[in-house]
PDB file of C-alpha atoms in Angstrom:
ATOM      1  CA  MET A 127     117.749 125.306 127.543  1.00  0.00           C
ATOM      2  CA  THR A 128     119.398 124.015 124.386  1.00  0.00           C
ATOM      3  CA  THR A 129     121.256 120.737 124.394  1.00  0.00           C
ATOM      4  CA  ASP A 130     123.219 121.284 121.174  1.00  0.00           C
ATOM      5  CA  ARG A 131     126.678 119.783 121.380  1.00  0.00           C
ATOM      6  CA  LEU A 132     129.507 122.292 121.345  1.00  0.00           C
ATOM      7  CA  TRP A 133     131.987 121.956 118.498  1.00  0.00           C
ATOM      8  CA  THR A 134     135.673 121.280 118.983  1.00  0.00           C
ATOM      9  CA  VAL A 135     138.427 122.961 116.969  1.00  0.00           C
ATOM     10  CA  GLU A 136     138.482 119.823 114.837  1.00  0.00           C
ATOM     11  CA  ASP A 137     134.744 120.105 114.168  1.00  0.00           C
ATOM     12  CA  VAL A 138     135.091 123.744 113.114  1.00  0.00           C
ATOM     13  CA  ALA A 139     138.051 122.971 110.860  1.00  0.00           C
ATOM     14  CA  GLU A 140     136.117 120.155 109.194  1.00  0.00           C
ATOM     15  CA  TYR A 141     133.029 122.338 108.677  1.00  0.00           C
ATOM     16  CA  LEU A 142     135.091 125.157 107.140  1.00  0.00           C
ATOM     17  CA  GLY A 143     137.367 122.836 105.178  1.00  0.00           C
ATOM     18  CA  VAL A 144     140.587 124.214 106.647  1.00  0.00           C
ATOM     19  CA  PRO A 145     143.403 122.641 108.685  1.00  0.00           C
ATOM     20  CA  VAL A 146     143.098 122.637 112.480  1.00  0.00           C
ATOM     21  CA  SER A 147     146.254 124.767 112.614  1.00  0.00           C
ATOM     22  CA  THR A 148     144.421 127.485 110.675  1.00  0.00           C
ATOM     23  CA  ILE A 149     141.743 127.719 113.357  1.00  0.00           C
ATOM     24  CA  TYR A 150     144.409 128.141 116.046  1.00  0.00           C
ATOM     25  CA  ASP A 151     146.254 130.695 113.892  1.00  0.00           C
ATOM     26  CA  TRP A 152     143.056 132.685 113.372  1.00  0.00           C
ATOM     27  CA  ARG A 153     142.474 132.779 117.140  1.00  0.00           C
ATOM     28  CA  THR A 154     145.883 134.390 117.696  1.00  0.00           C
ATOM     29  CA  LYS A 155     144.931 137.039 115.112  1.00  0.00           C
ATOM     30  CA  ASP A 156     141.430 137.718 116.504  1.00  0.00           C
ATOM     31  CA  TYR A 157     139.898 136.342 113.322  1.00  0.00           C
ATOM     32  CA  GLY A 158     137.480 133.513 112.770  1.00  0.00           C
ATOM     33  CA  PRO A 159     134.365 132.378 114.555  1.00  0.00           C
ATOM     34  CA  PRO A 160     133.990 133.257 118.230  1.00  0.00           C
ATOM     35  CA  GLY A 161     135.043 130.474 120.560  1.00  0.00           C
ATOM     36  CA  LYS A 162     135.001 130.105 124.321  1.00  0.00           C
ATOM     37  CA  ARG A 163     137.608 128.609 126.587  1.00  0.00           C
ATOM     38  CA  VAL A 164     136.368 125.724 128.693  1.00  0.00           C
ATOM     39  CA  GLY A 165     139.321 124.954 130.922  1.00  0.00           C
ATOM     40  CA  LYS A 166     142.208 124.216 128.574  1.00  0.00           C
ATOM     41  CA  TYR A 167     139.893 123.578 125.614  1.00  0.00           C
ATOM     42  CA  VAL A 168     138.254 125.874 123.075  1.00  0.00           C
ATOM     43  CA  ARG A 169     134.644 125.168 122.199  1.00  0.00           C
ATOM     44  CA  TYR A 170     132.320 126.716 119.640  1.00  0.00           C
ATOM     45  CA  ARG A 171     128.567 127.028 119.393  1.00  0.00           C
ATOM     46  CA  PRO A 172     127.591 125.631 115.990  1.00  0.00           C
ATOM     47  CA  HIS A 173     125.295 128.571 115.243  1.00  0.00           C
ATOM     48  CA  ASP A 174     128.130 131.044 115.992  1.00  0.00           C
ATOM     49  CA  VAL A 175     130.378 129.306 113.459  1.00  0.00           C
ATOM     50  CA  ILE A 176     127.637 129.208 110.833  1.00  0.00           C
ATOM     51  CA  ASP A 177     126.706 132.873 111.461  1.00  0.00           C
ATOM     52  CA  TRP A 178     130.357 133.913 111.192  1.00  0.00           C
ATOM     53  CA  PHE A 179     130.749 132.008 107.931  1.00  0.00           C
ATOM     54  CA  GLU A 180     127.563 133.513 106.485  1.00  0.00           C
ATOM     55  CA  SER A 181     128.798 137.013 107.388  1.00  0.00           C
ATOM     56  CA  LEU A 182     131.915 136.679 105.228  1.00  0.00           C
ATOM     57  CA  ASP A 183     132.079 138.776 102.071  1.00  0.00           C
ATOM     58  CA  ASP A 184     131.522 136.542  99.045  1.00  0.00           C
ATOM     59  CA  ASN A 185     133.804 138.789  96.972  1.00  0.00           C
ATOM     60  CA  ALA A 186     136.816 138.536  99.287  1.00  0.00           C
ATOM     61  CA  ALA A 187     139.441 136.294  97.795  1.00  0.00           C
TER      62      ALA A 187
END
């Protein structure tokens, strides 16, 4: 069993260098790294966020 700490929306926003509001906006548009609801909170596995980021097209801009 892994004991890695789950990331908050704030952690994800900091890692990606975007505002917290962008993370919430992406969730409403089914975009962004996969997160899971834990009660009223959204949590992310760090490796899911990193994998999602690495999967982005470098030429998209």
